[in-house]
PDB file of C-alpha atoms in Angstrom:
ATOM      1  CA  MET A  59       0.000   0.000   0.000  1.00 41.00           C
ATOM      2  CA  SER A  60       1.949   3.034  -1.209  1.00 44.00           C
ATOM      3  CA  LYS A  61      -0.723   5.585  -0.346  1.00 57.00           C
ATOM      4  CA  LYS A  62      -1.476   6.494   3.234  1.00 72.00           C
ATOM      5  CA  ILE A  63      -5.136   7.516   3.075  1.00 72.00           C
ATOM      6  CA  THR A  64      -8.118   6.400   1.030  1.00 75.00           C
ATOM      7  CA  PHE A  65     -11.501   8.138   1.145  1.00 73.00           C
ATOM      8  CA  PHE A  66     -14.517   6.307  -0.145  1.00 66.00           C
ATOM      9  CA  LEU A  67     -18.191   6.992  -0.698  1.00 64.00           C
ATOM     10  CA  PRO A  68     -19.909   3.658  -1.269  1.00 54.00           C
ATOM     11  CA  TYR A  69     -23.257   4.691  -2.752  1.00 47.00           C
ATOM     12  CA  HIS A  70     -25.177   7.100  -4.940  1.00 45.00           C
ATOM     13  CA  GLY A  71     -24.697  10.800  -4.416  1.00 47.00           C
ATOM     14  CA  GLU A  72     -25.344  12.675  -7.634  1.00 44.00           C
ATOM     15  CA  LYS A  73     -26.718  15.802  -5.994  1.00 46.00           C
ATOM     16  CA  HIS A  74     -23.672  16.494  -3.822  1.00 43.00           C
ATOM     17  CA  ALA A  75     -20.923  14.498  -5.516  1.00 43.00           C
ATOM     18  CA  GLU A  76     -18.815  17.487  -6.552  1.00 44.00           C
ATOM     19  CA  GLN A  77     -18.835  18.837  -3.000  1.00 42.00           C
ATOM     20  CA  THR A  78     -17.679  15.619  -1.349  1.00 42.00           C
ATOM     21  CA  ILE A  79     -15.355  13.944  -3.864  1.00 45.00           C
ATOM     22  CA  ASP A  80     -11.694  13.843  -2.900  1.00 43.00           C
ATOM     23  CA  ALA A  81      -9.869  10.622  -3.586  1.00 41.00           C
ATOM     24  CA  PHE A  82     -11.864   7.429  -3.977  1.00 49.00           C
ATOM     25  CA  ILE A  83     -15.339   6.206  -4.851  1.00 46.00           C
ATOM     26  CA  SER A  84     -16.734   2.696  -5.120  1.00 47.00           C
ATOM     27  CA  SER A  85     -20.325   2.015  -6.057  1.00 51.00           C
ATOM     28  CA  ASP A  86     -22.697   0.443  -8.535  1.00 47.00           C
ATOM     29  CA  LEU A  87     -23.956   3.789  -9.772  1.00 52.00           C
ATOM     30  CA  THR A  88     -27.037   4.134 -11.944  1.00 59.00           C
ATOM     31  CA  ASP A  89     -27.811   7.825 -11.411  1.00 61.00           C
ATOM     32  CA  GLY A  90     -25.876  10.785 -12.845  1.00 71.00           C
ATOM     33  CA  THR A  91     -22.971  10.370 -10.434  1.00 71.00           C
ATOM     34  CA  THR A  92     -20.905   8.341 -12.916  1.00 74.00           C
ATOM     35  CA  ASP A  93     -20.797  11.207 -15.411  1.00 78.00           C
ATOM     36  CA  ILE A  94     -19.791  13.656 -12.698  1.00 77.00           C
ATOM     37  CA  LEU A  95     -17.019  11.362 -11.487  1.00 76.00           C
ATOM     38  CA  LYS A  96     -15.701  10.763 -14.978  1.00 77.00           C
ATOM     39  CA  GLU A  97     -15.434  14.490 -15.549  1.00 82.00           C
ATOM     40  CA  ILE A  98     -13.560  14.979 -12.275  1.00 79.00           C
ATOM     41  CA  ALA A  99     -11.299  11.939 -12.799  1.00 79.00           C
ATOM     42  CA  ASP A 100     -10.288  13.201 -16.244  1.00 84.00           C
ATOM     43  CA  LYS A 101      -8.845  16.259 -14.509  1.00 83.00           C
ATOM     44  CA  ASP A 102      -7.586  14.712 -11.264  1.00 81.00           C
ATOM     45  CA  PRO A 103      -5.775  11.329 -11.256  1.00 80.00           C
ATOM     46  CA  ARG A 104      -6.260  10.965  -7.488  1.00 78.00           C
ATOM     47  CA  LEU A 105      -9.852   9.920  -8.094  1.00 79.00           C
ATOM     48  CA  LYS A 106     -10.200   6.191  -8.697  1.00 79.00           C
ATOM     49  CA  HIS A 107     -13.751   5.347  -9.669  1.00 78.00           C
ATOM     50  CA  ILE A 108     -14.518   1.639  -9.392  1.00 80.00           C
ATOM     51  CA  ILE A 109     -17.833   0.207 -10.546  1.00 80.00           C
ATOM     52  CA  PRO A 110     -18.222  -3.390  -9.313  1.00 84.00           C
ATOM     53  CA  GLU A 111     -19.079  -6.104 -11.808  1.00 86.00           C
ATOM     54  CA  ARG A 112     -21.460  -7.697  -9.314  1.00 87.00           C
ATOM     55  CA  LYS A 113     -24.985  -6.289  -9.136  1.00 86.00           C
ATOM     56  CA  ASP A 114     -25.953  -7.731  -5.753  1.00 89.00           C
ATOM     57  CA  LEU A 115     -23.740  -5.539  -3.584  1.00 88.00           C
ATOM     58  CA  GLY A 116     -25.142  -3.384  -0.821  1.00 87.00           C
ATOM     59  CA  ILE A 117     -23.214  -0.537   0.747  1.00 87.00           C
ATOM     60  CA  GLY A 118     -21.073  -2.957   2.750  1.00 90.00           C
ATOM     61  CA  GLY A 119     -20.228  -4.958  -0.351  1.00 90.00           C
ATOM     62  CA  CYS A 120     -19.122  -1.772  -2.080  1.00 86.00           C
ATOM     63  CA  TRP A 121     -16.950  -0.925   0.922  1.00 88.00           C
ATOM     64  CA  ASN A 122     -15.209  -4.278   0.468  1.00 91.00           C
ATOM     65  CA  GLU A 123     -14.615  -3.515  -3.205  1.00 89.00           C
ATOM     66  CA  ALA A 124     -12.858  -0.330  -2.106  1.00 87.00           C
ATOM     67  CA  VAL A 125     -10.930  -1.824   0.795  1.00 91.00           C
ATOM     68  CA  PHE A 126      -9.576  -4.769  -1.200  1.00 93.00           C
ATOM     69  CA  SER A 127      -8.720  -2.633  -4.210  1.00 90.00           C
ATOM     70  CA  GLU A 128      -5.091  -2.119  -5.143  1.00 89.00           C
ATOM     71  CA  TYR A 129      -5.746   1.604  -4.725  1.00 86.00           C
ATOM     72  CA  CYS A 130      -6.648   1.397  -1.046  1.00 88.00           C
ATOM     73  CA  GLY A 131      -4.134   3.015   1.276  1.00 89.00           C
ATOM     74  CA  LYS A 132      -2.945   2.251   4.797  1.00 93.00           C
ATOM     75  CA  TYR A 133      -6.001   3.989   6.263  1.00 93.00           C
ATOM     76  CA  ALA A 134      -9.562   4.026   4.893  1.00 92.00           C
ATOM     77  CA  ILE A 135     -11.827   6.904   5.925  1.00 91.00           C
ATOM     78  CA  GLN A 136     -15.597   7.009   5.410  1.00 88.00           C
ATOM     79  CA  LEU A 137     -17.376   9.994   3.890  1.00 85.00           C
ATOM     80  CA  ASP A 138     -21.092   9.648   3.183  1.00 82.00           C
ATOM     81  CA  SER A 139     -22.136  11.177  -0.097  1.00 74.00           C
ATOM     82  CA  ASP A 140     -24.242  13.963   1.407  1.00 79.00           C
ATOM     83  CA  ASP A 141     -21.893  14.848   4.295  1.00 87.00           C
ATOM     84  CA  ILE A 142     -18.620  16.770   4.522  1.00 90.00           C
ATOM     85  CA  TYR A 143     -15.601  16.996   6.790  1.00 92.00           C
ATOM     86  CA  MET A 144     -15.765  19.946   9.173  1.00 93.00           C
ATOM     87  CA  ASP A 145     -12.607  21.642   7.889  1.00 92.00           C
ATOM     88  CA  GLU A 146      -9.116  21.043   6.506  1.00 90.00           C
ATOM     89  CA  THR A 147      -7.831  19.703   9.843  1.00 94.00           C
ATOM     90  CA  THR A 148     -10.153  16.687  10.034  1.00 94.00           C
ATOM     91  CA  ILE A 149      -7.890  14.179   8.280  1.00 92.00           C
ATOM     92  CA  GLN A 150      -4.758  15.204  10.138  1.00 93.00           C
ATOM     93  CA  ARG A 151      -6.532  14.872  13.473  1.00 96.00           C
ATOM     94  CA  ILE A 152      -7.636  11.346  12.587  1.00 95.00           C
ATOM     95  CA  LEU A 153      -4.116  10.374  11.548  1.00 94.00           C
ATOM     96  CA  ASP A 154      -2.707  11.811  14.770  1.00 96.00           C
ATOM     97  CA  VAL A 155      -4.987   9.532  16.821  1.00 96.00           C
ATOM     98  CA  PHE A 156      -3.967   6.480  14.793  1.00 96.00           C
ATOM     99  CA  ARG A 157      -0.299   7.226  15.386  1.00 94.00           C
ATOM    100  CA  GLU A 158      -0.514   8.280  19.021  1.00 96.00           C
ATOM    101  CA  GLU A 159      -2.873   5.551  20.259  1.00 94.00           C
ATOM    102  CA  LYS A 160      -1.835   2.707  17.919  1.00 94.00           C
ATOM    103  CA  CYS A 161      -5.498   1.859  17.359  1.00 94.00           C
ATOM    104  CA  ALA A 162      -7.227  -0.057  14.566  1.00 95.00           C
ATOM    105  CA  MET A 163     -10.174   2.338  14.164  1.00 95.00           C
ATOM    106  CA  VAL A 164     -10.842   6.000  14.903  1.00 95.00           C
ATOM    107  CA  VAL A 165     -14.334   7.449  15.371  1.00 95.00           C
ATOM    108  CA  GLY A 166     -14.970  11.183  15.442  1.00 95.00           C
ATOM    109  CA  SER A 167     -17.888  13.325  16.558  1.00 96.00           C
ATOM    110  CA  TYR A 168     -20.265  15.122  14.238  1.00 96.00           C
ATOM    111  CA  MET A 169     -22.658  18.038  14.033  1.00 97.00           C
ATOM    112  CA  MET A 170     -26.138  17.741  12.543  1.00 95.00           C
ATOM    113  CA  THR A 171     -26.738  20.481   9.975  1.00 95.00           C
ATOM    114  CA  ASP A 172     -29.044  21.420   7.138  1.00 92.00           C
ATOM    115  CA  ILE A 173     -27.734  21.377   3.580  1.00 87.00           C
ATOM    116  CA  ASP A 174     -26.297  24.878   4.053  1.00 90.00           C
ATOM    117  CA  LEU A 175     -24.332  23.754   7.136  1.00 92.00           C
ATOM    118  CA  ASN A 176     -26.538  25.551   9.659  1.00 95.00           C
ATOM    119  CA  GLU A 177     -26.652  23.566  12.906  1.00 96.00           C
ATOM    120  CA  ILE A 178     -29.947  21.797  13.583  1.00 95.00           C
ATOM    121  CA  PRO A 179     -31.184  19.739  16.563  1.00 94.00           C
ATOM    122  CA  PRO A 180     -29.835  17.637  18.195  1.00 93.00           C
ATOM    123  CA  GLY A 181     -26.612  19.443  17.323  1.00 96.00           C
ATOM    124  CA  VAL A 182     -23.330  17.749  18.236  1.00 96.00           C
ATOM    125  CA  ILE A 183     -23.267  13.959  18.676  1.00 94.00           C
ATOM    126  CA  ASP A 184     -20.082  13.026  20.558  1.00 92.00           C
ATOM    127  CA  HIS A 185     -20.804   9.876  22.624  1.00 87.00           C
ATOM    128  CA  ARG A 186     -18.823  11.199  25.557  1.00 85.00           C
ATOM    129  CA  GLU A 187     -19.957   8.204  27.570  1.00 82.00           C
ATOM    130  CA  TRP A 188     -17.335   6.289  25.590  1.00 80.00           C
ATOM    131  CA  THR A 189     -14.220   6.201  27.782  1.00 75.00           C
ATOM    132  CA  LEU A 190     -10.795   4.696  27.201  1.00 74.00           C
ATOM    133  CA  GLU A 191     -11.389   2.288  30.067  1.00 75.00           C
ATOM    134  CA  ASN A 192     -14.830   1.143  28.904  1.00 74.00           C
ATOM    135  CA  GLY A 193     -14.777   1.787  25.173  1.00 69.00           C
ATOM    136  CA  ARG A 194     -14.811  -1.847  24.126  1.00 76.00           C
ATOM    137  CA  ASN A 195     -17.968  -2.453  26.101  1.00 80.00           C
ATOM    138  CA  ASN A 196     -19.583   0.812  25.015  1.00 79.00           C
ATOM    139  CA  ALA A 197     -19.278  -0.302  21.397  1.00 82.00           C
ATOM    140  CA  ILE A 198     -22.019  -2.863  22.023  1.00 85.00           C
ATOM    141  CA  ARG A 199     -24.163  -0.633  24.228  1.00 82.00           C
ATOM    142  CA  ILE A 200     -24.735   2.341  21.965  1.00 82.00           C
ATOM    143  CA  ASN A 201     -26.866   2.351  18.822  1.00 83.00           C
ATOM    144  CA  GLY A 202     -24.317   4.162  16.688  1.00 83.00           C
ATOM    145  CA  LEU A 203     -20.560   4.667  16.809  1.00 87.00           C
ATOM    146  CA  GLY A 204     -20.339   8.234  15.520  1.00 89.00           C
ATOM    147  CA  ALA A 205     -18.702   9.739  12.447  1.00 93.00           C
ATOM    148  CA  PRO A 206     -16.457   9.908  10.603  1.00 94.00           C
ATOM    149  CA  ARG A 207     -15.237   6.349  10.906  1.00 94.00           C
ATOM    150  CA  ALA A 208     -11.669   5.571   9.918  1.00 95.00           C
ATOM    151  CA  PHE A 209      -9.975   2.179   9.730  1.00 95.00           C
ATOM    152  CA  TYR A 210      -6.501   0.689   9.685  1.00 96.00           C
ATOM    153  CA  THR A 211      -6.794  -1.156   6.389  1.00 95.00           C
ATOM    154  CA  PRO A 212      -4.978  -4.434   7.255  1.00 96.00           C
ATOM    155  CA  VAL A 213      -7.358  -5.036  10.186  1.00 96.00           C
ATOM    156  CA  LEU A 214     -10.431  -4.073   8.160  1.00 96.00           C
ATOM    157  CA  ARG A 215      -9.406  -6.538   5.450  1.00 96.00           C
ATOM    158  CA  ARG A 216      -9.218  -9.351   7.984  1.00 95.00           C
ATOM    159  CA  ILE A 217     -12.652  -8.612   9.438  1.00 93.00           C
ATOM    160  CA  ARG A 218     -14.436  -7.623   6.214  1.00 92.00           C
ATOM    161  CA  ILE A 219     -17.698  -5.710   6.034  1.00 93.00           C
ATOM    162  CA  PRO A 220     -21.105  -7.419   5.808  1.00 92.00           C
ATOM    163  CA  ASN A 221     -22.847  -7.000   2.468  1.00 92.00           C
ATOM    164  CA  VAL A 222     -25.805  -5.013   3.767  1.00 91.00           C
ATOM    165  CA  SER A 223     -27.000  -1.465   3.170  1.00 86.00           C
ATOM    166  CA  TYR A 224     -27.656  -0.436   6.754  1.00 87.00           C
ATOM    167  CA  GLY A 225     -25.424  -0.774   9.804  1.00 88.00           C
ATOM    168  CA  GLU A 226     -22.560  -2.221   7.781  1.00 89.00           C
ATOM    169  CA  ASP A 227     -19.943  -0.057   9.479  1.00 84.00           C
ATOM    170  CA  TYR A 228     -21.632  -0.415  12.874  1.00 88.00           C
ATOM    171  CA  ALA A 229     -21.185  -4.195  12.525  1.00 90.00           C
ATOM    172  CA  VAL A 230     -17.460  -3.732  12.004  1.00 93.00           C
ATOM    173  CA  GLY A 231     -16.935  -1.486  15.052  1.00 92.00           C
ATOM    174  CA  PRO A 232     -17.783  -4.011  17.794  1.00 92.00           C
ATOM    175  CA  ALA A 233     -15.832  -6.719  15.956  1.00 93.00           C
ATOM    176  CA  ILE A 234     -12.751  -4.492  15.863  1.00 94.00           C
ATOM    177  CA  SER A 235     -13.119  -3.427  19.489  1.00 91.00           C
ATOM    178  CA  ARG A 236     -13.186  -7.075  20.590  1.00 91.00           C
ATOM    179  CA  ASN A 237      -9.426  -7.232  20.024  1.00 91.00           C
ATOM    180  CA  TYR A 238      -8.244  -3.694  19.279  1.00 92.00           C
ATOM    181  CA  GLN A 239      -8.570  -0.198  20.668  1.00 90.00           C
ATOM    182  CA  ILE A 240     -10.887   2.280  18.958  1.00 92.00           C
ATOM    183  CA  GLY A 241      -9.629   5.850  19.179  1.00 93.00           C
ATOM    184  CA  ARG A 242     -12.068   8.697  19.760  1.00 93.00           C
ATOM    185  CA  ILE A 243     -12.258  12.399  18.915  1.00 95.00           C
ATOM    186  CA  TYR A 244     -14.857  14.145  21.068  1.00 94.00           C
ATOM    187  CA  ASP A 245     -15.293  17.497  19.355  1.00 94.00           C
ATOM    188  CA  PRO A 246     -17.037  17.720  15.964  1.00 96.00           C
ATOM    189  CA  ILE A 247     -14.890  17.122  12.897  1.00 96.00           C
ATOM    190  CA  TYR A 248     -17.706  16.151  10.508  1.00 96.00           C
ATOM    191  CA  CYS A 249     -21.048  17.547   9.343  1.00 94.00           C
ATOM    192  CA  VAL A 250     -23.994  15.178   8.867  1.00 93.00           C
ATOM    193  CA  ARG A 251     -26.326  17.042   6.542  1.00 90.00           C
ATOM    194  CA  ARG A 252     -30.077  16.583   6.399  1.00 86.00           C
ATOM    195  CA  TRP A 253     -31.971  17.603   3.269  1.00 73.00           C
ATOM    196  CA  GLU A 254     -35.250  16.883   1.556  1.00 68.00           C
ATOM    197  CA  ASP A 255     -34.174  13.661  -0.204  1.00 61.00           C
ATOM    198  CA  ASN A 256     -31.929  12.342   2.547  1.00 57.00           C
ATOM    199  CA  THR A 257     -32.687   8.682   3.287  1.00 56.00           C
ATOM    200  CA  ASP A 258     -32.174   9.039   7.051  1.00 61.00           C
ATOM    201  CA  ALA A 259     -34.117  12.263   7.447  1.00 58.00           C
ATOM    202  CA  SER A 260     -37.496  10.714   8.263  1.00 66.00           C
ATOM    203  CA  LEU A 261     -37.623   6.935   8.655  1.00 77.00           C
ATOM    204  CA  ASP A 262     -41.026   5.338   9.145  1.00 85.00           C
ATOM    205  CA  ILE A 263     -41.613   3.116  12.188  1.00 91.00           C
ATOM    206  CA  PRO A 264     -41.322  -0.261  10.371  1.00 92.00           C
ATOM    207  CA  LYS A 265     -38.007   0.757   8.798  1.00 88.00           C
ATOM    208  CA  LEU A 266     -36.715   2.103  12.107  1.00 89.00           C
ATOM    209  CA  ASN A 267     -37.701  -1.137  13.848  1.00 93.00           C
ATOM    210  CA  ALA A 268     -35.948  -3.188  11.167  1.00 92.00           C
ATOM    211  CA  HIS A 269     -32.783  -1.134  11.576  1.00 90.00           C
ATOM    212  CA  ASN A 270     -32.813  -1.547  15.343  1.00 91.00           C
ATOM    213  CA  ALA A 271     -33.452  -5.284  15.049  1.00 93.00           C
ATOM    214  CA  PHE A 272     -30.414  -5.622  12.815  1.00 92.00           C
ATOM    215  CA  LYS A 273     -28.217  -3.833  15.346  1.00 92.00           C
ATOM    216  CA  ASP A 274     -29.623  -6.021  18.114  1.00 93.00           C
ATOM    217  CA  LYS A 275     -28.529  -9.038  16.079  1.00 92.00           C
ATOM    218  CA  ILE A 276     -25.035  -7.583  15.679  1.00 92.00           C
ATOM    219  CA  ARG A 277     -24.791  -7.006  19.416  1.00 92.00           C
ATOM    220  CA  THR A 278     -25.964 -10.565  20.119  1.00 93.00           C
ATOM    221  CA  PHE A 279     -23.306 -11.977  17.788  1.00 91.00           C
ATOM    222  CA  GLU A 280     -20.649  -9.851  19.443  1.00 92.00           C
ATOM    223  CA  LEU A 281     -21.629 -10.722  23.004  1.00 92.00           C
ATOM    224  CA  ARG A 282     -21.447 -14.411  22.113  1.00 92.00           C
ATOM    225  CA  ALA A 283     -18.064 -13.929  20.457  1.00 92.00           C
ATOM    226  CA  ARG A 284     -16.682 -12.212  23.560  1.00 91.00           C
ATOM    227  CA  GLN A 285     -18.050 -14.899  25.847  1.00 91.00           C
ATOM    228  CA  LEU A 286     -16.299 -17.558  23.778  1.00 92.00           C
ATOM    229  CA  LYS A 287     -13.109 -15.506  23.618  1.00 90.00           C
ATOM    230  CA  ASN A 288     -13.061 -15.325  27.414  1.00 89.00           C
ATOM    231  CA  LYS A 289     -13.240 -19.127  27.430  1.00 90.00           C
ATOM    232  CA  GLY A 290     -10.370 -19.407  24.973  1.00 88.00           C
ATOM    233  CA  LYS A 291     -12.593 -20.345  22.040  1.00 78.00           C
ATOM    234  CA  THR A 292     -13.264 -18.738  18.683  1.00 72.00           C
ATOM    235  CA  TYR A 293     -16.514 -17.606  17.104  1.00 62.00           C
ATOM    236  CA  GLN A 294     -17.501 -17.422  13.460  1.00 58.00           C
ATOM    237  CA  ARG A 295     -20.153 -14.770  12.797  1.00 53.00           C
ATOM    238  CA  VAL A 296     -22.858 -16.091  10.507  1.00 43.00           C
ATOM    239  CA  MET A 297     -23.441 -13.221   8.126  1.00 46.00           C
ATOM    240  CA  SER A 298     -22.876 -12.690   4.434  1.00 41.00           C
ATOM    241  CA  HIS A 299     -19.554 -11.030   3.680  1.00 39.00           C
ATOM    242  CA  GLU A 300     -19.531 -11.877  -0.006  1.00 40.00           C
TER     243      GLU A 300
END
């Protein structure tokens, strides 16, 4: 891996693609994003646009396409297609935590904003209940890890990301924290934007229940894995990674 950092956006984002593109995209794109990316890539060789041959990949499957690509660097940093990093210091702060704490994953804090970056309720999400002493347990107690999420690529390749389109990165967090430290940044370094077509802006009750049930399943898997680890045994999570 000659490059240090890879950024990837693993799904459609035509409306805001030009605002969020920096270095790497992987997705099975059917909207106008492909044309936008081609135009940018023609001018900037840092952009590597990969379109998977498989048509059955969810967001997690697209993440794996990016992570296992020859273009992926030592660290892989998530950037959702409608969000942005807070400022030009975000990446350096993440790298500093990796180097200082020797961790396998770094999770930041974020601010909820509208599309014009005006803060909206509930404001800053920082999960300050996550402490160095209890972080590994907190990973399976909270319903979300925070953002942005950054990974040490060799560890992420060993764990892999489930081929689902919700909670794919949440599933990876507890698995990483079972054996490795997760570094934290408690002040906002990322803006999660809400806008009229945003898929998370207003979930109906059945969808919300389905999402929560999936995370409950992840936590159940992880609790069992940790119980077996404490007994000196191993655990194979039964979930599609292909």
